mmCIF entry with sequence, helices, sheets and N, C-alpha, C, O atoms, coordinates in Angstrom:
data_MODEL
# 
_entry.id   MODEL 
# 
_entity.id                         1 
_entity.type                       polymer 
_entity.pdbx_number_of_molecules   1 
# 
_entity_poly.entity_id                      1 
_entity_poly.type                           'polypeptide(L)' 
_entity_poly.nstd_linkage                   no 
_entity_poly.nstd_monomer                   no 
_entity_poly.pdbx_seq_one_letter_code       MRRNIIAIIAHTVKNVAMRKFISIAQIVADKFHALSF 
_entity_poly.pdbx_seq_one_letter_code_can   MRRNIIAIIAHTVKNVAMRKFISIAQIVADKFHALSF 
_entity_poly.pdbx_strand_id                 A 
# 
loop_
_entity_poly_seq.entity_id 
_entity_poly_seq.num 
_entity_poly_seq.mon_id 
_entity_poly_seq.hetero 
1 1  MET n 
1 2  ARG n 
1 3  ARG n 
1 4  ASN n 
1 5  ILE n 
1 6  ILE n 
1 7  ALA n 
1 8  ILE n 
1 9  ILE n 
1 10 ALA n 
1 11 HIS n 
1 12 THR n 
1 13 VAL n 
1 14 LYS n 
1 15 ASN n 
1 16 VAL n 
1 17 ALA n 
1 18 MET n 
1 19 ARG n 
1 20 LYS n 
1 21 PHE n 
1 22 ILE n 
1 23 SER n 
1 24 ILE n 
1 25 ALA n 
1 26 GLN n 
1 27 ILE n 
1 28 VAL n 
1 29 ALA n 
1 30 ASP n 
1 31 LYS n 
1 32 PHE n 
1 33 HIS n 
1 34 ALA n 
1 35 LEU n 
1 36 SER n 
1 37 PHE n 
# 
_struct_asym.id          A 
_struct_asym.entity_id   1 
# 
_struct_conf.conf_type_id            HELX_P 
_struct_conf.id                      HELX_P1 
_struct_conf.pdbx_PDB_helix_id       AA1 
_struct_conf.beg_label_comp_id       ARG 
_struct_conf.beg_label_asym_id       A 
_struct_conf.beg_label_seq_id        2 
_struct_conf.pdbx_beg_PDB_ins_code   ? 
_struct_conf.end_label_comp_id       SER 
_struct_conf.end_label_asym_id       A 
_struct_conf.end_label_seq_id        36 
_struct_conf.pdbx_end_PDB_ins_code   ? 
_struct_conf.beg_auth_comp_id        ARG 
_struct_conf.beg_auth_asym_id        A 
_struct_conf.beg_auth_seq_id         2 
_struct_conf.end_auth_comp_id        SER 
_struct_conf.end_auth_asym_id        A 
_struct_conf.end_auth_seq_id         36 
_struct_conf.pdbx_PDB_helix_class    1 
_struct_conf.details                 ? 
_struct_conf.pdbx_PDB_helix_length   35 
# 
_struct_conf_type.id          HELX_P 
_struct_conf_type.criteria    ? 
_struct_conf_type.reference   ? 
# 
loop_
_atom_site.group_PDB 
_atom_site.id 
_atom_site.type_symbol 
_atom_site.label_atom_id 
_atom_site.label_alt_id 
_atom_site.label_comp_id 
_atom_site.label_asym_id 
_atom_site.label_entity_id 
_atom_site.label_seq_id 
_atom_site.pdbx_PDB_ins_code 
_atom_site.Cartn_x 
_atom_site.Cartn_y 
_atom_site.Cartn_z 
_atom_site.occupancy 
_atom_site.B_iso_or_equiv 
_atom_site.pdbx_formal_charge 
_atom_site.auth_seq_id 
_atom_site.auth_comp_id 
_atom_site.auth_asym_id 
_atom_site.auth_atom_id 
_atom_site.pdbx_PDB_model_num 
ATOM 1   N N  . MET A 1 1  ? 75.434  104.561 102.461 1.00 0.00 ? 1  MET A N  1 
ATOM 2   C CA . MET A 1 1  ? 76.068  105.283 103.567 1.00 0.00 ? 1  MET A CA 1 
ATOM 3   C C  . MET A 1 1  ? 76.427  104.313 104.687 1.00 0.00 ? 1  MET A C  1 
ATOM 4   O O  . MET A 1 1  ? 77.552  104.308 105.187 1.00 0.00 ? 1  MET A O  1 
ATOM 5   N N  . ARG A 1 2  ? 75.447  103.490 105.074 1.00 0.00 ? 2  ARG A N  1 
ATOM 6   C CA . ARG A 1 2  ? 75.689  102.551 106.171 1.00 0.00 ? 2  ARG A CA 1 
ATOM 7   C C  . ARG A 1 2  ? 76.780  101.539 105.801 1.00 0.00 ? 2  ARG A C  1 
ATOM 8   O O  . ARG A 1 2  ? 77.613  101.177 106.631 1.00 0.00 ? 2  ARG A O  1 
ATOM 9   N N  . ARG A 1 3  ? 76.759  101.093 104.546 1.00 0.00 ? 3  ARG A N  1 
ATOM 10  C CA . ARG A 1 3  ? 77.763  100.134 104.092 1.00 0.00 ? 3  ARG A CA 1 
ATOM 11  C C  . ARG A 1 3  ? 79.160  100.749 104.182 1.00 0.00 ? 3  ARG A C  1 
ATOM 12  O O  . ARG A 1 3  ? 80.130  100.065 104.509 1.00 0.00 ? 3  ARG A O  1 
ATOM 13  N N  . ASN A 1 4  ? 79.248  102.052 103.888 1.00 0.00 ? 4  ASN A N  1 
ATOM 14  C CA . ASN A 1 4  ? 80.511  102.773 103.971 1.00 0.00 ? 4  ASN A CA 1 
ATOM 15  C C  . ASN A 1 4  ? 81.050  102.755 105.398 1.00 0.00 ? 4  ASN A C  1 
ATOM 16  O O  . ASN A 1 4  ? 82.233  102.494 105.619 1.00 0.00 ? 4  ASN A O  1 
ATOM 17  N N  . ILE A 1 5  ? 80.175  103.034 106.367 1.00 0.00 ? 5  ILE A N  1 
ATOM 18  C CA . ILE A 1 5  ? 80.563  103.062 107.780 1.00 0.00 ? 5  ILE A CA 1 
ATOM 19  C C  . ILE A 1 5  ? 81.052  101.679 108.210 1.00 0.00 ? 5  ILE A C  1 
ATOM 20  O O  . ILE A 1 5  ? 82.063  101.556 108.901 1.00 0.00 ? 5  ILE A O  1 
ATOM 21  N N  . ILE A 1 6  ? 80.331  100.648 107.797 1.00 0.00 ? 6  ILE A N  1 
ATOM 22  C CA . ILE A 1 6  ? 80.721  99.277  108.150 1.00 0.00 ? 6  ILE A CA 1 
ATOM 23  C C  . ILE A 1 6  ? 82.091  98.954  107.557 1.00 0.00 ? 6  ILE A C  1 
ATOM 24  O O  . ILE A 1 6  ? 82.923  98.326  108.211 1.00 0.00 ? 6  ILE A O  1 
ATOM 25  N N  . ALA A 1 7  ? 82.322  99.386  106.317 1.00 0.00 ? 7  ALA A N  1 
ATOM 26  C CA . ALA A 1 7  ? 83.605  99.130  105.660 1.00 0.00 ? 7  ALA A CA 1 
ATOM 27  C C  . ALA A 1 7  ? 84.738  99.827  106.401 1.00 0.00 ? 7  ALA A C  1 
ATOM 28  O O  . ALA A 1 7  ? 85.809  99.250  106.588 1.00 0.00 ? 7  ALA A O  1 
ATOM 29  N N  . ILE A 1 8  ? 84.502  101.077 106.827 1.00 0.00 ? 8  ILE A N  1 
ATOM 30  C CA . ILE A 1 8  ? 85.516  101.838 107.570 1.00 0.00 ? 8  ILE A CA 1 
ATOM 31  C C  . ILE A 1 8  ? 85.818  101.154 108.903 1.00 0.00 ? 8  ILE A C  1 
ATOM 32  O O  . ILE A 1 8  ? 86.980  101.011 109.283 1.00 0.00 ? 8  ILE A O  1 
ATOM 33  N N  . ILE A 1 9  ? 84.763  100.729 109.614 1.00 0.00 ? 9  ILE A N  1 
ATOM 34  C CA . ILE A 1 9  ? 84.946  100.057 110.903 1.00 0.00 ? 9  ILE A CA 1 
ATOM 35  C C  . ILE A 1 9  ? 85.721  98.751  110.702 1.00 0.00 ? 9  ILE A C  1 
ATOM 36  O O  . ILE A 1 9  ? 86.643  98.452  111.461 1.00 0.00 ? 9  ILE A O  1 
ATOM 37  N N  . ALA A 1 10 ? 85.348  97.977  109.685 1.00 0.00 ? 10 ALA A N  1 
ATOM 38  C CA . ALA A 1 10 ? 86.026  96.708  109.413 1.00 0.00 ? 10 ALA A CA 1 
ATOM 39  C C  . ALA A 1 10 ? 87.502  96.941  109.103 1.00 0.00 ? 10 ALA A C  1 
ATOM 40  O O  . ALA A 1 10 ? 88.367  96.198  109.566 1.00 0.00 ? 10 ALA A O  1 
ATOM 41  N N  . HIS A 1 11 ? 87.783  97.984  108.312 1.00 0.00 ? 11 HIS A N  1 
ATOM 42  C CA . HIS A 1 11 ? 89.158  98.316  107.948 1.00 0.00 ? 11 HIS A CA 1 
ATOM 43  C C  . HIS A 1 11 ? 89.958  98.699  109.187 1.00 0.00 ? 11 HIS A C  1 
ATOM 44  O O  . HIS A 1 11 ? 91.097  98.264  109.354 1.00 0.00 ? 11 HIS A O  1 
ATOM 45  N N  . THR A 1 12 ? 89.360  99.518  110.061 1.00 0.00 ? 12 THR A N  1 
ATOM 46  C CA . THR A 1 12 ? 90.027  99.955  111.289 1.00 0.00 ? 12 THR A CA 1 
ATOM 47  C C  . THR A 1 12 ? 90.312  98.767  112.199 1.00 0.00 ? 12 THR A C  1 
ATOM 48  O O  . THR A 1 12 ? 91.412  98.633  112.736 1.00 0.00 ? 12 THR A O  1 
ATOM 49  N N  . VAL A 1 13 ? 89.308  97.907  112.367 1.00 0.00 ? 13 VAL A N  1 
ATOM 50  C CA . VAL A 1 13 ? 89.475  96.720  113.216 1.00 0.00 ? 13 VAL A CA 1 
ATOM 51  C C  . VAL A 1 13 ? 90.596  95.835  112.675 1.00 0.00 ? 13 VAL A C  1 
ATOM 52  O O  . VAL A 1 13 ? 91.407  95.311  113.439 1.00 0.00 ? 13 VAL A O  1 
ATOM 53  N N  . LYS A 1 14 ? 90.634  95.674  111.345 1.00 0.00 ? 14 LYS A N  1 
ATOM 54  C CA . LYS A 1 14 ? 91.670  94.843  110.729 1.00 0.00 ? 14 LYS A CA 1 
ATOM 55  C C  . LYS A 1 14 ? 93.050  95.443  110.973 1.00 0.00 ? 14 LYS A C  1 
ATOM 56  O O  . LYS A 1 14 ? 93.997  94.722  111.285 1.00 0.00 ? 14 LYS A O  1 
ATOM 57  N N  . ASN A 1 15 ? 93.166  96.770  110.830 1.00 0.00 ? 15 ASN A N  1 
ATOM 58  C CA . ASN A 1 15 ? 94.451  97.433  111.063 1.00 0.00 ? 15 ASN A CA 1 
ATOM 59  C C  . ASN A 1 15 ? 94.904  97.261  112.504 1.00 0.00 ? 15 ASN A C  1 
ATOM 60  O O  . ASN A 1 15 ? 96.067  96.948  112.760 1.00 0.00 ? 15 ASN A O  1 
ATOM 61  N N  . VAL A 1 16 ? 93.982  97.465  113.454 1.00 0.00 ? 16 VAL A N  1 
ATOM 62  C CA . VAL A 1 16 ? 94.312  97.337  114.875 1.00 0.00 ? 16 VAL A CA 1 
ATOM 63  C C  . VAL A 1 16 ? 94.721  95.900  115.190 1.00 0.00 ? 16 VAL A C  1 
ATOM 64  O O  . VAL A 1 16 ? 95.688  95.666  115.915 1.00 0.00 ? 16 VAL A O  1 
ATOM 65  N N  . ALA A 1 17 ? 93.979  94.944  114.641 1.00 0.00 ? 17 ALA A N  1 
ATOM 66  C CA . ALA A 1 17 ? 94.288  93.529  114.874 1.00 0.00 ? 17 ALA A CA 1 
ATOM 67  C C  . ALA A 1 17 ? 95.670  93.180  114.327 1.00 0.00 ? 17 ALA A C  1 
ATOM 68  O O  . ALA A 1 17 ? 96.434  92.467  114.977 1.00 0.00 ? 17 ALA A O  1 
ATOM 69  N N  . MET A 1 18 ? 95.991  93.682  113.133 1.00 0.00 ? 18 MET A N  1 
ATOM 70  C CA . MET A 1 18 ? 97.300  93.415  112.543 1.00 0.00 ? 18 MET A CA 1 
ATOM 71  C C  . MET A 1 18 ? 98.410  93.998  113.401 1.00 0.00 ? 18 MET A C  1 
ATOM 72  O O  . MET A 1 18 ? 99.434  93.352  113.628 1.00 0.00 ? 18 MET A O  1 
ATOM 73  N N  . ARG A 1 19 ? 98.203  95.241  113.884 1.00 0.00 ? 19 ARG A N  1 
ATOM 74  C CA . ARG A 1 19 ? 99.216  95.892  114.712 1.00 0.00 ? 19 ARG A CA 1 
ATOM 75  C C  . ARG A 1 19 ? 99.426  95.108  116.003 1.00 0.00 ? 19 ARG A C  1 
ATOM 76  O O  . ARG A 1 19 ? 100.559 94.897  116.435 1.00 0.00 ? 19 ARG A O  1 
ATOM 77  N N  . LYS A 1 20 ? 98.312  94.675  116.620 1.00 0.00 ? 20 LYS A N  1 
ATOM 78  C CA . LYS A 1 20 ? 98.392  93.874  117.849 1.00 0.00 ? 20 LYS A CA 1 
ATOM 79  C C  . LYS A 1 20 ? 99.137  92.576  117.591 1.00 0.00 ? 20 LYS A C  1 
ATOM 80  O O  . LYS A 1 20 ? 99.999  92.177  118.374 1.00 0.00 ? 20 LYS A O  1 
ATOM 81  N N  . PHE A 1 21 ? 98.797  91.913  116.479 1.00 0.00 ? 21 PHE A N  1 
ATOM 82  C CA . PHE A 1 21 ? 99.440  90.644  116.130 1.00 0.00 ? 21 PHE A CA 1 
ATOM 83  C C  . PHE A 1 21 ? 100.939 90.836  115.928 1.00 0.00 ? 21 PHE A C  1 
ATOM 84  O O  . PHE A 1 21 ? 101.739 90.020  116.385 1.00 0.00 ? 21 PHE A O  1 
ATOM 85  N N  . ILE A 1 22 ? 101.324 91.921  115.240 1.00 0.00 ? 22 ILE A N  1 
ATOM 86  C CA . ILE A 1 22 ? 102.737 92.200  114.981 1.00 0.00 ? 22 ILE A CA 1 
ATOM 87  C C  . ILE A 1 22 ? 103.474 92.460  116.294 1.00 0.00 ? 22 ILE A C  1 
ATOM 88  O O  . ILE A 1 22 ? 104.580 91.958  116.494 1.00 0.00 ? 22 ILE A O  1 
ATOM 89  N N  . SER A 1 23 ? 102.865 93.247  117.194 1.00 0.00 ? 23 SER A N  1 
ATOM 90  C CA . SER A 1 23 ? 103.526 93.553  118.469 1.00 0.00 ? 23 SER A CA 1 
ATOM 91  C C  . SER A 1 23 ? 103.664 92.294  119.321 1.00 0.00 ? 23 SER A C  1 
ATOM 92  O O  . SER A 1 23 ? 104.691 92.093  119.969 1.00 0.00 ? 23 SER A O  1 
ATOM 93  N N  . ILE A 1 24 ? 102.631 91.443  119.322 1.00 0.00 ? 24 ILE A N  1 
ATOM 94  C CA . ILE A 1 24 ? 102.698 90.182  120.069 1.00 0.00 ? 24 ILE A CA 1 
ATOM 95  C C  . ILE A 1 24 ? 103.787 89.293  119.469 1.00 0.00 ? 24 ILE A C  1 
ATOM 96  O O  . ILE A 1 24 ? 104.551 88.670  120.206 1.00 0.00 ? 24 ILE A O  1 
ATOM 97  N N  . ALA A 1 25 ? 103.864 89.231  118.144 1.00 0.00 ? 25 ALA A N  1 
ATOM 98  C CA . ALA A 1 25 ? 104.878 88.417  117.471 1.00 0.00 ? 25 ALA A CA 1 
ATOM 99  C C  . ALA A 1 25 ? 106.279 88.904  117.831 1.00 0.00 ? 25 ALA A C  1 
ATOM 100 O O  . ALA A 1 25 ? 107.183 88.092  118.032 1.00 0.00 ? 25 ALA A O  1 
ATOM 101 N N  . GLN A 1 26 ? 106.470 90.229  117.915 1.00 0.00 ? 26 GLN A N  1 
ATOM 102 C CA . GLN A 1 26 ? 107.770 90.785  118.276 1.00 0.00 ? 26 GLN A CA 1 
ATOM 103 C C  . GLN A 1 26 ? 108.136 90.431  119.713 1.00 0.00 ? 26 GLN A C  1 
ATOM 104 O O  . GLN A 1 26 ? 109.286 90.099  119.999 1.00 0.00 ? 26 GLN A O  1 
ATOM 105 N N  . ILE A 1 27 ? 107.148 90.502  120.625 1.00 0.00 ? 27 ILE A N  1 
ATOM 106 C CA . ILE A 1 27 ? 107.384 90.152  122.029 1.00 0.00 ? 27 ILE A CA 1 
ATOM 107 C C  . ILE A 1 27 ? 107.786 88.679  122.131 1.00 0.00 ? 27 ILE A C  1 
ATOM 108 O O  . ILE A 1 27 ? 108.736 88.334  122.833 1.00 0.00 ? 27 ILE A O  1 
ATOM 109 N N  . VAL A 1 28 ? 107.053 87.817  121.424 1.00 0.00 ? 28 VAL A N  1 
ATOM 110 C CA . VAL A 1 28 ? 107.362 86.380  121.432 1.00 0.00 ? 28 VAL A CA 1 
ATOM 111 C C  . VAL A 1 28 ? 108.757 86.140  120.858 1.00 0.00 ? 28 VAL A C  1 
ATOM 112 O O  . VAL A 1 28 ? 109.522 85.337  121.393 1.00 0.00 ? 28 VAL A O  1 
ATOM 113 N N  . ALA A 1 29 ? 109.087 86.835  119.769 1.00 0.00 ? 29 ALA A N  1 
ATOM 114 C CA . ALA A 1 29 ? 110.403 86.685  119.148 1.00 0.00 ? 29 ALA A CA 1 
ATOM 115 C C  . ALA A 1 29 ? 111.503 87.118  120.118 1.00 0.00 ? 29 ALA A C  1 
ATOM 116 O O  . ALA A 1 29 ? 112.538 86.460  120.214 1.00 0.00 ? 29 ALA A O  1 
ATOM 117 N N  . ASP A 1 30 ? 111.284 88.221  120.837 1.00 0.00 ? 30 ASP A N  1 
ATOM 118 C CA . ASP A 1 30 ? 112.267 88.692  121.819 1.00 0.00 ? 30 ASP A CA 1 
ATOM 119 C C  . ASP A 1 30 ? 112.460 87.658  122.922 1.00 0.00 ? 30 ASP A C  1 
ATOM 120 O O  . ASP A 1 30 ? 113.593 87.380  123.314 1.00 0.00 ? 30 ASP A O  1 
ATOM 121 N N  . LYS A 1 31 ? 111.366 87.086  123.427 1.00 0.00 ? 31 LYS A N  1 
ATOM 122 C CA . LYS A 1 31 ? 111.450 86.064  124.474 1.00 0.00 ? 31 LYS A CA 1 
ATOM 123 C C  . LYS A 1 31 ? 112.201 84.837  123.957 1.00 0.00 ? 31 LYS A C  1 
ATOM 124 O O  . LYS A 1 31 ? 113.031 84.263  124.662 1.00 0.00 ? 31 LYS A O  1 
ATOM 125 N N  . PHE A 1 32 ? 111.903 84.446  122.726 1.00 0.00 ? 32 PHE A N  1 
ATOM 126 C CA . PHE A 1 32 ? 112.567 83.300  122.111 1.00 0.00 ? 32 PHE A CA 1 
ATOM 127 C C  . PHE A 1 32 ? 114.056 83.569  121.976 1.00 0.00 ? 32 PHE A C  1 
ATOM 128 O O  . PHE A 1 32 ? 114.884 82.696  122.235 1.00 0.00 ? 32 PHE A O  1 
ATOM 129 N N  . HIS A 1 33 ? 114.389 84.790  121.565 1.00 0.00 ? 33 HIS A N  1 
ATOM 130 C CA . HIS A 1 33 ? 115.778 85.205  121.381 1.00 0.00 ? 33 HIS A CA 1 
ATOM 131 C C  . HIS A 1 33 ? 116.512 85.150  122.720 1.00 0.00 ? 33 HIS A C  1 
ATOM 132 O O  . HIS A 1 33 ? 117.657 84.704  122.789 1.00 0.00 ? 33 HIS A O  1 
ATOM 133 N N  . ALA A 1 34 ? 115.848 85.606  123.780 1.00 0.00 ? 34 ALA A N  1 
ATOM 134 C CA . ALA A 1 34 ? 116.448 85.594  125.119 1.00 0.00 ? 34 ALA A CA 1 
ATOM 135 C C  . ALA A 1 34 ? 116.686 84.154  125.582 1.00 0.00 ? 34 ALA A C  1 
ATOM 136 O O  . ALA A 1 34 ? 117.693 83.867  126.229 1.00 0.00 ? 34 ALA A O  1 
ATOM 137 N N  . LEU A 1 35 ? 115.758 83.252  125.251 1.00 0.00 ? 35 LEU A N  1 
ATOM 138 C CA . LEU A 1 35 ? 115.892 81.849  125.665 1.00 0.00 ? 35 LEU A CA 1 
ATOM 139 C C  . LEU A 1 35 ? 117.033 81.146  124.934 1.00 0.00 ? 35 LEU A C  1 
ATOM 140 O O  . LEU A 1 35 ? 117.670 80.253  125.492 1.00 0.00 ? 35 LEU A O  1 
ATOM 141 N N  . SER A 1 36 ? 117.294 81.544  123.691 1.00 0.00 ? 36 SER A N  1 
ATOM 142 C CA . SER A 1 36 ? 118.314 80.860  122.895 1.00 0.00 ? 36 SER A CA 1 
ATOM 143 C C  . SER A 1 36 ? 119.730 81.148  123.397 1.00 0.00 ? 36 SER A C  1 
ATOM 144 O O  . SER A 1 36 ? 120.660 80.413  123.062 1.00 0.00 ? 36 SER A O  1 
ATOM 145 N N  . PHE A 1 37 ? 119.908 82.206  124.196 1.00 0.00 ? 37 PHE A N  1 
ATOM 146 C CA . PHE A 1 37 ? 121.249 82.557  124.690 1.00 0.00 ? 37 PHE A CA 1 
ATOM 147 C C  . PHE A 1 37 ? 121.611 81.903  126.007 1.00 0.00 ? 37 PHE A C  1 
ATOM 148 O O  . PHE A 1 37 ? 122.707 82.119  126.523 1.00 0.00 ? 37 PHE A O  1 
# 
């Protein structure tokens, strides 16, 4: 049971981290795009 909870928490943290990383990457890409013009 406890292992299940840890797995769910780890999965959630990984998903949130990926989403944050993707949004940060998009912001950086937008800034880079603005600089290139």
